[in-house]
mmCIF file with all atom_site columns, C-alpha atoms in Angstrom:
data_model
loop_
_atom_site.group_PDB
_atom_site.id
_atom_site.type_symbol
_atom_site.label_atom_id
_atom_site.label_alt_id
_atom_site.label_comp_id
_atom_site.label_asym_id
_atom_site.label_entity_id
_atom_site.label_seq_id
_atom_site.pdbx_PDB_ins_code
_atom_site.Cartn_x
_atom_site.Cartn_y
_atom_site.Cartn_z
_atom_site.occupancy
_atom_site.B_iso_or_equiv
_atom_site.pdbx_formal_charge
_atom_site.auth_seq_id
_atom_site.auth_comp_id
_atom_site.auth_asym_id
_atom_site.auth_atom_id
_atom_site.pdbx_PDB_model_num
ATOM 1   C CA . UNK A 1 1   ? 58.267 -0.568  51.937 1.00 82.00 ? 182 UNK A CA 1
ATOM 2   C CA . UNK A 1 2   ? 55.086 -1.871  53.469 1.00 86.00 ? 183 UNK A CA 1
ATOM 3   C CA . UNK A 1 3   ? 54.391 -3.817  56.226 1.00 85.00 ? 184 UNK A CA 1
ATOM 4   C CA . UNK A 1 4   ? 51.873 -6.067  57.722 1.00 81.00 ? 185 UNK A CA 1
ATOM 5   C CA . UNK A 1 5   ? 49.907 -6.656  60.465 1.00 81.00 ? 186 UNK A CA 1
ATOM 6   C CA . UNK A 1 6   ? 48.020 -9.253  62.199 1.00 82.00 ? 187 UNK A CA 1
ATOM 7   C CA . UNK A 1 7   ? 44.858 -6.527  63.219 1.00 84.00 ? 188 UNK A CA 1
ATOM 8   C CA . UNK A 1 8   ? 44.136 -5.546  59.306 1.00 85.00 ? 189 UNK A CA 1
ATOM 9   C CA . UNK A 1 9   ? 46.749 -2.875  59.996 1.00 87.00 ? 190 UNK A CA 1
ATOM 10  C CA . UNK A 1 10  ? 49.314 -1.765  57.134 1.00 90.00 ? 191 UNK A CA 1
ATOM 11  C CA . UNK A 1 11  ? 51.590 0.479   56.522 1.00 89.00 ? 192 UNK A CA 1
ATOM 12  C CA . UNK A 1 12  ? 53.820 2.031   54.012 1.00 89.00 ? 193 UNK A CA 1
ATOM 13  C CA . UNK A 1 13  ? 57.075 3.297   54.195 1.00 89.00 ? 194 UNK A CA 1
ATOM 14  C CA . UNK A 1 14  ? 58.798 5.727   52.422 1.00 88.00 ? 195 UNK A CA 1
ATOM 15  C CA . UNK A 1 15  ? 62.632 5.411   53.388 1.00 85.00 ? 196 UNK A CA 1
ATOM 16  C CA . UNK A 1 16  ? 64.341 9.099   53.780 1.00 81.00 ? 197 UNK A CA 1
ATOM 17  C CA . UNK A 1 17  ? 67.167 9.988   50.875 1.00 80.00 ? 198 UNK A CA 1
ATOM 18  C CA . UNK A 1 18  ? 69.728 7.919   52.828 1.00 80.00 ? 199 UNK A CA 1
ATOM 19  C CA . UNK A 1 19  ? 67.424 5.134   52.623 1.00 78.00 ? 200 UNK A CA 1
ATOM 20  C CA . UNK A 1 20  ? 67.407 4.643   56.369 1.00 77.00 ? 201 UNK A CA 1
ATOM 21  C CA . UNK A 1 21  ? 64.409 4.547   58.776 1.00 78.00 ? 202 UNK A CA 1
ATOM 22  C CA . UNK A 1 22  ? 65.506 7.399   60.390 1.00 80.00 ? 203 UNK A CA 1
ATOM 23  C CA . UNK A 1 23  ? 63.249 10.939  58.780 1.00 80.00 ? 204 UNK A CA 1
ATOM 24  C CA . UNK A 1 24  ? 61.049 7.956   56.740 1.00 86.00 ? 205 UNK A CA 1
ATOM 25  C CA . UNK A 1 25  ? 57.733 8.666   55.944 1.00 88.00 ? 206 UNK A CA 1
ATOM 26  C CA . UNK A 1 26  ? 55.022 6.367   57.215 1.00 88.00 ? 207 UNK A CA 1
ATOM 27  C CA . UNK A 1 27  ? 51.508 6.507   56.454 1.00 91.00 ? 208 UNK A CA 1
ATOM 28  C CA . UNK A 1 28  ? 48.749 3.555   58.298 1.00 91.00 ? 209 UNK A CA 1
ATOM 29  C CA . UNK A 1 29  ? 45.579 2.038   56.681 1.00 91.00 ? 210 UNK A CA 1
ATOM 30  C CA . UNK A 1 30  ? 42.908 0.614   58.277 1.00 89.00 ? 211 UNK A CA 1
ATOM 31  C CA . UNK A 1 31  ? 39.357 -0.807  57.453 1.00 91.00 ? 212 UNK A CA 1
ATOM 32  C CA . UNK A 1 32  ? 38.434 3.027   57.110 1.00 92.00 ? 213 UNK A CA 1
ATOM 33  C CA . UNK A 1 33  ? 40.723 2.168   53.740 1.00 92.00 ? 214 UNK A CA 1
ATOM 34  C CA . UNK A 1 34  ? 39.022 -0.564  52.867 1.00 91.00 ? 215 UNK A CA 1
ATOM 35  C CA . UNK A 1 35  ? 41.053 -3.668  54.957 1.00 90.00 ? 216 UNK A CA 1
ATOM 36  C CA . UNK A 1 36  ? 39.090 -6.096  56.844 1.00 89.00 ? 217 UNK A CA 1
ATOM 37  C CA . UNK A 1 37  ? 40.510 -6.971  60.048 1.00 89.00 ? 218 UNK A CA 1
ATOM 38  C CA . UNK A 1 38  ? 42.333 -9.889  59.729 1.00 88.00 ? 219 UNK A CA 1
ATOM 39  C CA . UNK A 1 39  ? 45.950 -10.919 59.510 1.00 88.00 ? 220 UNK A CA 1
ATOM 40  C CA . UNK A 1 40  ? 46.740 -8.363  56.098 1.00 90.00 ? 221 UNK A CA 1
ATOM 41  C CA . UNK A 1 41  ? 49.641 -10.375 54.220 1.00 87.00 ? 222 UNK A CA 1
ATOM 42  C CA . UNK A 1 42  ? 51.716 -9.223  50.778 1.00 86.00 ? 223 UNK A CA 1
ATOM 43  C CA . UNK A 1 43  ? 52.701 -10.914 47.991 1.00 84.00 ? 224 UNK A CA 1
ATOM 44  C CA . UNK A 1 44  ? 54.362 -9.345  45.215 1.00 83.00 ? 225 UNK A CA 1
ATOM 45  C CA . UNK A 1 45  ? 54.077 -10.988 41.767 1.00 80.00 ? 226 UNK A CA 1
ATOM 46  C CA . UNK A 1 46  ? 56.095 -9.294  39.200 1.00 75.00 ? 227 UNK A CA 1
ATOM 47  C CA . UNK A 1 47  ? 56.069 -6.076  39.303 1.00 80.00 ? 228 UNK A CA 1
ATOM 48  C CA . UNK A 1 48  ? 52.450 -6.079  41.116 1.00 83.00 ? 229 UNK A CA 1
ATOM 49  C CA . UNK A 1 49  ? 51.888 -6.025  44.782 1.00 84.00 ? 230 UNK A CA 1
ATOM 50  C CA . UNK A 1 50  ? 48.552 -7.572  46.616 1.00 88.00 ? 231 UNK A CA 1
ATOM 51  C CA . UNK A 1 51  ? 47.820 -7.763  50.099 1.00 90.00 ? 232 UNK A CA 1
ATOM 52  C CA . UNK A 1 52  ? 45.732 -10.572 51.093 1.00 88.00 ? 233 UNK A CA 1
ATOM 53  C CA . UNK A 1 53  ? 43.494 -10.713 54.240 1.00 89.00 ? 234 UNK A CA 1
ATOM 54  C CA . UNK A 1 54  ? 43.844 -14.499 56.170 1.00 86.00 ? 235 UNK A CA 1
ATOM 55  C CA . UNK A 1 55  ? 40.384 -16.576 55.170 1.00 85.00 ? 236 UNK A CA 1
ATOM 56  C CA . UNK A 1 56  ? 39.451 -13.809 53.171 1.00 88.00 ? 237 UNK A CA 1
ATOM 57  C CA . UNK A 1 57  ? 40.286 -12.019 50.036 1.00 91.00 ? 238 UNK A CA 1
ATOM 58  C CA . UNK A 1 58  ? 43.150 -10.915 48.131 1.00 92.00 ? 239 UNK A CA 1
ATOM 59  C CA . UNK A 1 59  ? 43.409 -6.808  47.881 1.00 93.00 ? 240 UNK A CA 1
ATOM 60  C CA . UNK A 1 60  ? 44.733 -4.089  45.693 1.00 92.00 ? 241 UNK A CA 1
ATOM 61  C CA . UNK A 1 61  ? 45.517 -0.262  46.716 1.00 91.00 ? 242 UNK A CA 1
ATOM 62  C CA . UNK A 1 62  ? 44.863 2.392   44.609 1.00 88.00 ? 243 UNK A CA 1
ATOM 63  C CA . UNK A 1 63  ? 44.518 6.008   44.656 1.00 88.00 ? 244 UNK A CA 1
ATOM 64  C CA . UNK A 1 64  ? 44.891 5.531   48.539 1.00 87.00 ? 245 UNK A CA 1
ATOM 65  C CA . UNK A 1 65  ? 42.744 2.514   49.151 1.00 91.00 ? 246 UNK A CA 1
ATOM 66  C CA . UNK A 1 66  ? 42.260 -1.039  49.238 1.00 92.00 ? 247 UNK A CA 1
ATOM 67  C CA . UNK A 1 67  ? 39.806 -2.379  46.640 1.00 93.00 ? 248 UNK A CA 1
ATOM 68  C CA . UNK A 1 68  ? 38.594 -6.339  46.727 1.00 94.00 ? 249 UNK A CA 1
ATOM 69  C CA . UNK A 1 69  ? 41.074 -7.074  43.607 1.00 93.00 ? 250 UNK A CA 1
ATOM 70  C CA . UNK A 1 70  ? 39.994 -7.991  39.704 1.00 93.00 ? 251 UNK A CA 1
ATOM 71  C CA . UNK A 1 71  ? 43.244 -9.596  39.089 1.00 92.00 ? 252 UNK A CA 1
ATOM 72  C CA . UNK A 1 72  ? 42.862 -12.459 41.652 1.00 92.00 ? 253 UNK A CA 1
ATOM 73  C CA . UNK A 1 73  ? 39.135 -12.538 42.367 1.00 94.00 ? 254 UNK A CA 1
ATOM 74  C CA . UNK A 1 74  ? 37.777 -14.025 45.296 1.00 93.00 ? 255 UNK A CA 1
ATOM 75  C CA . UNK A 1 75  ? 35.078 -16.267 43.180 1.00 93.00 ? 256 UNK A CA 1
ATOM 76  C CA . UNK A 1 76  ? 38.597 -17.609 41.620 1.00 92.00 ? 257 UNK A CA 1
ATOM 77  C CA . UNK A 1 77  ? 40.391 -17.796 44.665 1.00 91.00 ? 258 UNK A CA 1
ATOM 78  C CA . UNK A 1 78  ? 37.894 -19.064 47.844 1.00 89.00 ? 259 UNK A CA 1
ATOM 79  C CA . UNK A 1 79  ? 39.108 -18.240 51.141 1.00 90.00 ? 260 UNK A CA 1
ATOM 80  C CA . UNK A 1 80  ? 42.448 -17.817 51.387 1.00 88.00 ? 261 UNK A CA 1
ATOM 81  C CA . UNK A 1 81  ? 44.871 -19.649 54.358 1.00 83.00 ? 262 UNK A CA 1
ATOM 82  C CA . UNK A 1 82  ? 48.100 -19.667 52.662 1.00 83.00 ? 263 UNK A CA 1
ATOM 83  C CA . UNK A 1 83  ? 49.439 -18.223 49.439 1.00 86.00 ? 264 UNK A CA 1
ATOM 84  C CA . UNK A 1 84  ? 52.622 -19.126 47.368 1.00 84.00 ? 265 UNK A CA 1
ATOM 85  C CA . UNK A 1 85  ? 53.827 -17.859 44.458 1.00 84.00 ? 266 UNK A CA 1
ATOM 86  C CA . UNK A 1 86  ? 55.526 -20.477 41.613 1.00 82.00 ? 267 UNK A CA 1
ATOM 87  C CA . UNK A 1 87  ? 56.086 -18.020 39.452 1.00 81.00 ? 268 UNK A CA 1
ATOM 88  C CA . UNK A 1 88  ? 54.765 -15.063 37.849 1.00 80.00 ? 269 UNK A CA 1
ATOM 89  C CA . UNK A 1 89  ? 51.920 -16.404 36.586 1.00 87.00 ? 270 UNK A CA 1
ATOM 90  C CA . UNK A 1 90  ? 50.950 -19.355 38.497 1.00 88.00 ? 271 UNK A CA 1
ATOM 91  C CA . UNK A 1 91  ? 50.006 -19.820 42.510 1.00 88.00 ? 272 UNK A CA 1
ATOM 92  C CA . UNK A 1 92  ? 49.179 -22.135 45.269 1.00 87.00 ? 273 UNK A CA 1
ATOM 93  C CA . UNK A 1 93  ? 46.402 -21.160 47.232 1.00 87.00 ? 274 UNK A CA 1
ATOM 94  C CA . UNK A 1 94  ? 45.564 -23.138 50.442 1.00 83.00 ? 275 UNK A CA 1
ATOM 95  C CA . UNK A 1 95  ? 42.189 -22.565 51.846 1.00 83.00 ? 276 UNK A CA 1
ATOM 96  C CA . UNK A 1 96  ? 41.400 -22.389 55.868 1.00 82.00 ? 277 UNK A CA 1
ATOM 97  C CA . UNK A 1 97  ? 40.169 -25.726 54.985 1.00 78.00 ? 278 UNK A CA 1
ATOM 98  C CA . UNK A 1 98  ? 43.174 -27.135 53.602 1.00 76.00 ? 279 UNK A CA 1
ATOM 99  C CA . UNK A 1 99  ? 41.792 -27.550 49.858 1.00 81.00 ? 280 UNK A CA 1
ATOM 100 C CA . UNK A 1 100 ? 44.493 -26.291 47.738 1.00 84.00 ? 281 UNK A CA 1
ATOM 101 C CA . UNK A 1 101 ? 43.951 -24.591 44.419 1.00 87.00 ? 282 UNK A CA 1
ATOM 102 C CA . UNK A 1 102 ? 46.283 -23.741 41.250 1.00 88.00 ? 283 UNK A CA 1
ATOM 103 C CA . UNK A 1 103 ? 45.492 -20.456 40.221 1.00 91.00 ? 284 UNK A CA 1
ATOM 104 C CA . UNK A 1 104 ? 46.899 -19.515 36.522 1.00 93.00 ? 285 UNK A CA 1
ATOM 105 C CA . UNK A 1 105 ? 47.028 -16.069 35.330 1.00 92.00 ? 286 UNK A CA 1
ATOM 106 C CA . UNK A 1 106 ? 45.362 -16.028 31.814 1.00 93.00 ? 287 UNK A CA 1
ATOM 107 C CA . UNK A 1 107 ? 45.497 -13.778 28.271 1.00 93.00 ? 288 UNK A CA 1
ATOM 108 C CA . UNK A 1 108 ? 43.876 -10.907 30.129 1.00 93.00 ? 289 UNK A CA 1
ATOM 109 C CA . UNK A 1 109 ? 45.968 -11.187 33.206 1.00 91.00 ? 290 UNK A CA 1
ATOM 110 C CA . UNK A 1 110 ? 43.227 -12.139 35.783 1.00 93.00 ? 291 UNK A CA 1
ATOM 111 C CA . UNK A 1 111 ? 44.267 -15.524 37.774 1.00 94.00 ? 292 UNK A CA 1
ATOM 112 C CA . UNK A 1 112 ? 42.023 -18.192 37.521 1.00 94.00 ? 293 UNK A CA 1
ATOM 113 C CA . UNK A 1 113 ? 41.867 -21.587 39.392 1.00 93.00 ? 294 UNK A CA 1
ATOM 114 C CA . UNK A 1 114 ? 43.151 -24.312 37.089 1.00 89.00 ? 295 UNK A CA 1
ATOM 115 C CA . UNK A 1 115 ? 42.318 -27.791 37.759 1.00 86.00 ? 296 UNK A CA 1
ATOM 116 C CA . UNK A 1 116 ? 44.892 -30.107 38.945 1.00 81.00 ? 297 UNK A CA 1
ATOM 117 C CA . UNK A 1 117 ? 46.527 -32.833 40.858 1.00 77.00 ? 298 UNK A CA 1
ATOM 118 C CA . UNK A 1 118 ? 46.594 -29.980 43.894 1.00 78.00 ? 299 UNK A CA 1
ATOM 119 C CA . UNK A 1 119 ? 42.775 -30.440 43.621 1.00 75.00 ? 300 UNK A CA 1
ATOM 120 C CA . UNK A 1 120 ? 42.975 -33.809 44.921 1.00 72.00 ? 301 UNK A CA 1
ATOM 121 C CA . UNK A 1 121 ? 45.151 -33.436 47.762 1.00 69.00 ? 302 UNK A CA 1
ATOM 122 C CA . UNK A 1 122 ? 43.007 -32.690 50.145 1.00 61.00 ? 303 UNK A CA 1
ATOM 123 C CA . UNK A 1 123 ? 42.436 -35.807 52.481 1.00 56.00 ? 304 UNK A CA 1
ATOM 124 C CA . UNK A 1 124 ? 41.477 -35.810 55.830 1.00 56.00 ? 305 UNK A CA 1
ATOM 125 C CA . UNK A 1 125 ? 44.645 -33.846 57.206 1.00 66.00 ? 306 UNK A CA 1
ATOM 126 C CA . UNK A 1 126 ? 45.300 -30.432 57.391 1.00 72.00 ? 307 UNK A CA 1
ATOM 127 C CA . UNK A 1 127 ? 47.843 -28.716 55.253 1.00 73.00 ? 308 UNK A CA 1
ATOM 128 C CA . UNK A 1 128 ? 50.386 -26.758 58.140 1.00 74.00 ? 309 UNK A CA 1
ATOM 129 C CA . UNK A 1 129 ? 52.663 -25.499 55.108 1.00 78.00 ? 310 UNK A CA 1
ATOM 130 C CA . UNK A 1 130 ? 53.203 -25.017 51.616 1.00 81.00 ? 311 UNK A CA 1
ATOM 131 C CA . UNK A 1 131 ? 56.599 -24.514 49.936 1.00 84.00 ? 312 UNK A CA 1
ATOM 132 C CA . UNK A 1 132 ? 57.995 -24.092 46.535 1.00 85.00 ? 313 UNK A CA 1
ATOM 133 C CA . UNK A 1 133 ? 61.489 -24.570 45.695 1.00 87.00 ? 314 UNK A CA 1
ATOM 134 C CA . UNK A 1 134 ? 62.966 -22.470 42.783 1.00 85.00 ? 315 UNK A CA 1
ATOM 135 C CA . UNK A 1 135 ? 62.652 -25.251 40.557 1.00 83.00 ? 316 UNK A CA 1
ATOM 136 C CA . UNK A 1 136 ? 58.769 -25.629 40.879 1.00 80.00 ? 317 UNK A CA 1
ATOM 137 C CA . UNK A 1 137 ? 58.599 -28.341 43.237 1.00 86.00 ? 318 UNK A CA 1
ATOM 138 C CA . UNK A 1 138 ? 56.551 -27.841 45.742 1.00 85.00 ? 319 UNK A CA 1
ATOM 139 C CA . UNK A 1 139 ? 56.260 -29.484 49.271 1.00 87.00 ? 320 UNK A CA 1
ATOM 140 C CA . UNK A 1 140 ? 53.390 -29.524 51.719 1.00 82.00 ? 321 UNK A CA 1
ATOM 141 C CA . UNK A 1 141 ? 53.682 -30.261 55.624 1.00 82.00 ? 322 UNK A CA 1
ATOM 142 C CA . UNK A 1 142 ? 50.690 -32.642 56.693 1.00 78.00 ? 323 UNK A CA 1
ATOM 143 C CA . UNK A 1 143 ? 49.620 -34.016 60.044 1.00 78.00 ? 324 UNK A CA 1
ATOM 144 C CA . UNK A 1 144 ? 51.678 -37.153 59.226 1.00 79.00 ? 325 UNK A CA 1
ATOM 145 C CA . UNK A 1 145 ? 54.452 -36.027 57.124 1.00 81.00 ? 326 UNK A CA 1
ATOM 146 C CA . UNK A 1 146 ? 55.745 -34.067 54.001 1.00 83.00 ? 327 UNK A CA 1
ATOM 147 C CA . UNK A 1 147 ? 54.061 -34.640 50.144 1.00 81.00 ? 328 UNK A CA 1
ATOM 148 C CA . UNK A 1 148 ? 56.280 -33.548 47.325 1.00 85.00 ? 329 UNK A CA 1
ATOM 149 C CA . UNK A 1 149 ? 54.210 -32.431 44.123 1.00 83.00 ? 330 UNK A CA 1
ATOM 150 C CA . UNK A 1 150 ? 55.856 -31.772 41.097 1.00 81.00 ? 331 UNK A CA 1
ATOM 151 C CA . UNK A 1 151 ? 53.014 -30.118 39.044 1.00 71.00 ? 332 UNK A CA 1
ATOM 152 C CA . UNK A 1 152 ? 54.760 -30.694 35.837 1.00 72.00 ? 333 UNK A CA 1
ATOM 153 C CA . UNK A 1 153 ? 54.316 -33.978 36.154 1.00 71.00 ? 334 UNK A CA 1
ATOM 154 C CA . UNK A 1 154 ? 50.933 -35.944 34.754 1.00 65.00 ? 335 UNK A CA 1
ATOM 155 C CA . UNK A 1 155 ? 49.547 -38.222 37.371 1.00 60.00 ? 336 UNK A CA 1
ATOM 156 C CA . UNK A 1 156 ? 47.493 -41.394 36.280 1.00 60.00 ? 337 UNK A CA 1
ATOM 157 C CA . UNK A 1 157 ? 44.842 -40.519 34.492 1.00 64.00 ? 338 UNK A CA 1
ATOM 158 C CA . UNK A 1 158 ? 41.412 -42.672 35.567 1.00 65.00 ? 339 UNK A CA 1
ATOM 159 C CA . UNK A 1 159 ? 40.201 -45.068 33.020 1.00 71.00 ? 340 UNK A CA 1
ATOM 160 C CA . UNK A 1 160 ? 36.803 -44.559 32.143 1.00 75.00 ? 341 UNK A CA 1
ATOM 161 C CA . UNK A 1 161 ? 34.247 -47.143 33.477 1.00 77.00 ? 342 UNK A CA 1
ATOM 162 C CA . UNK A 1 162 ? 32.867 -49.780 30.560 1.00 81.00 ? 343 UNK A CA 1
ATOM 163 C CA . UNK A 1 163 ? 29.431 -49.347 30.468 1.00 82.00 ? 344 UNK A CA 1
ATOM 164 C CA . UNK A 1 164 ? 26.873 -52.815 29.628 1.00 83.00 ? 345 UNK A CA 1
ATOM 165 C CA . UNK A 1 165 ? 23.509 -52.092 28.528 1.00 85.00 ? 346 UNK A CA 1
ATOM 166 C CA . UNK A 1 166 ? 21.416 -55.352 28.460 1.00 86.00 ? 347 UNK A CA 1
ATOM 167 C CA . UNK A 1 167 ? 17.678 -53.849 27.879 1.00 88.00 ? 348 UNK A CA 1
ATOM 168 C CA . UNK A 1 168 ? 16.530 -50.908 26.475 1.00 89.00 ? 349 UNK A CA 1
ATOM 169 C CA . UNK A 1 169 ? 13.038 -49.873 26.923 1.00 89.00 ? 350 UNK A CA 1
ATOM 170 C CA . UNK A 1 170 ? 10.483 -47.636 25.527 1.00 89.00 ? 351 UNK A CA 1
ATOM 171 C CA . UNK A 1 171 ? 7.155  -47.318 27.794 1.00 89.00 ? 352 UNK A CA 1
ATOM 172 C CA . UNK A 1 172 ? 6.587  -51.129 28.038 1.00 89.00 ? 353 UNK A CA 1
ATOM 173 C CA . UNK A 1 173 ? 8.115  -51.794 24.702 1.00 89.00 ? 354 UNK A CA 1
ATOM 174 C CA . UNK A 1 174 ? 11.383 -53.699 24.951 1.00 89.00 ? 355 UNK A CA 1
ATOM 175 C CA . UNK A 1 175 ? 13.465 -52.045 22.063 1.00 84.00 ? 356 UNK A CA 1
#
């Protein structure tokens, strides 16, 4: 069991034979394990766990520290304000800035951002909240309301603009 804090404080918990709190084992990590301090968040994809520091990075511990992670790499990722998981191998990252980005997990298992309509929902509000319903929809609270985006869907494509050429030139040479 780990938990999170909002001074780049974690711990882990290791529940007694009973499973209750009572004779657990706790053990706390600080930035002298490698967290910066910042509000330290988890999300568990699959069978993986990453902790993910508010504006910052996302994190991975191993062999008793936290390491800035490969898997979901901050030159993929930006900043990160908000993180929600559609599934295993996709997520919604919301920036401090409100840009939101897609990220995909590809063939070698790193997540990388994916261009998409969540690209160009950015506007001049601020995104409060991101949620995704079980069924992939996902909804985000604005300054003036709620936008549903179904990310399956294909929005309008935009039509290429027809280009005129009247002159061409070479030097003073009309061609």
């Amino acid at each position: 069991l780990w938990l999170g804090s909002m001074v780049g404080r974690v711990a882990k918990v290791k529940l007694s034979a009973n499973s209750s709190l009572a004779g657990s084992e706790i053990k706390e990590f600080d930035q002298t394990s490698g967290l910066p301090k910042a509000t330290i968040s988890l999300e568990q994809i699959g069978s993986e766990a990453f902790f993910w520091a508010q504006g910052g990075r996302f994190y991975e511990f191993r062999e008793g520290a936290f390491e800035p992670s490969a898997v979901l790499p901050f030159e993929e990722t930006g900043p990160i304000g908000e993180v929600k998981r559609i599934d295993d191998h996709q997520l919604i990252i919301s920036s401090p800035t409100s840009q939101l980005r897609l990220m995909k997990r590809d063939i070698t298992g790193v997540y990388r951002h994916q261009r998409s309509v969540f690209d160009e929902i950015v506007g001049v509000e601020k995104t409060r909240s991101v949620h995704v319903d079980p069924d992939g929809i996902v909804w985000l609270a604005k300054d003036s309301g709620l936008v549903r985006v179904d990310p399956r869907m294909e929005g309008p494509k935009p039509v290429p603009q027809q280009v005129l050429i009247r002159d061409v030139y070479s030097g003073d040479a009309r061609l």
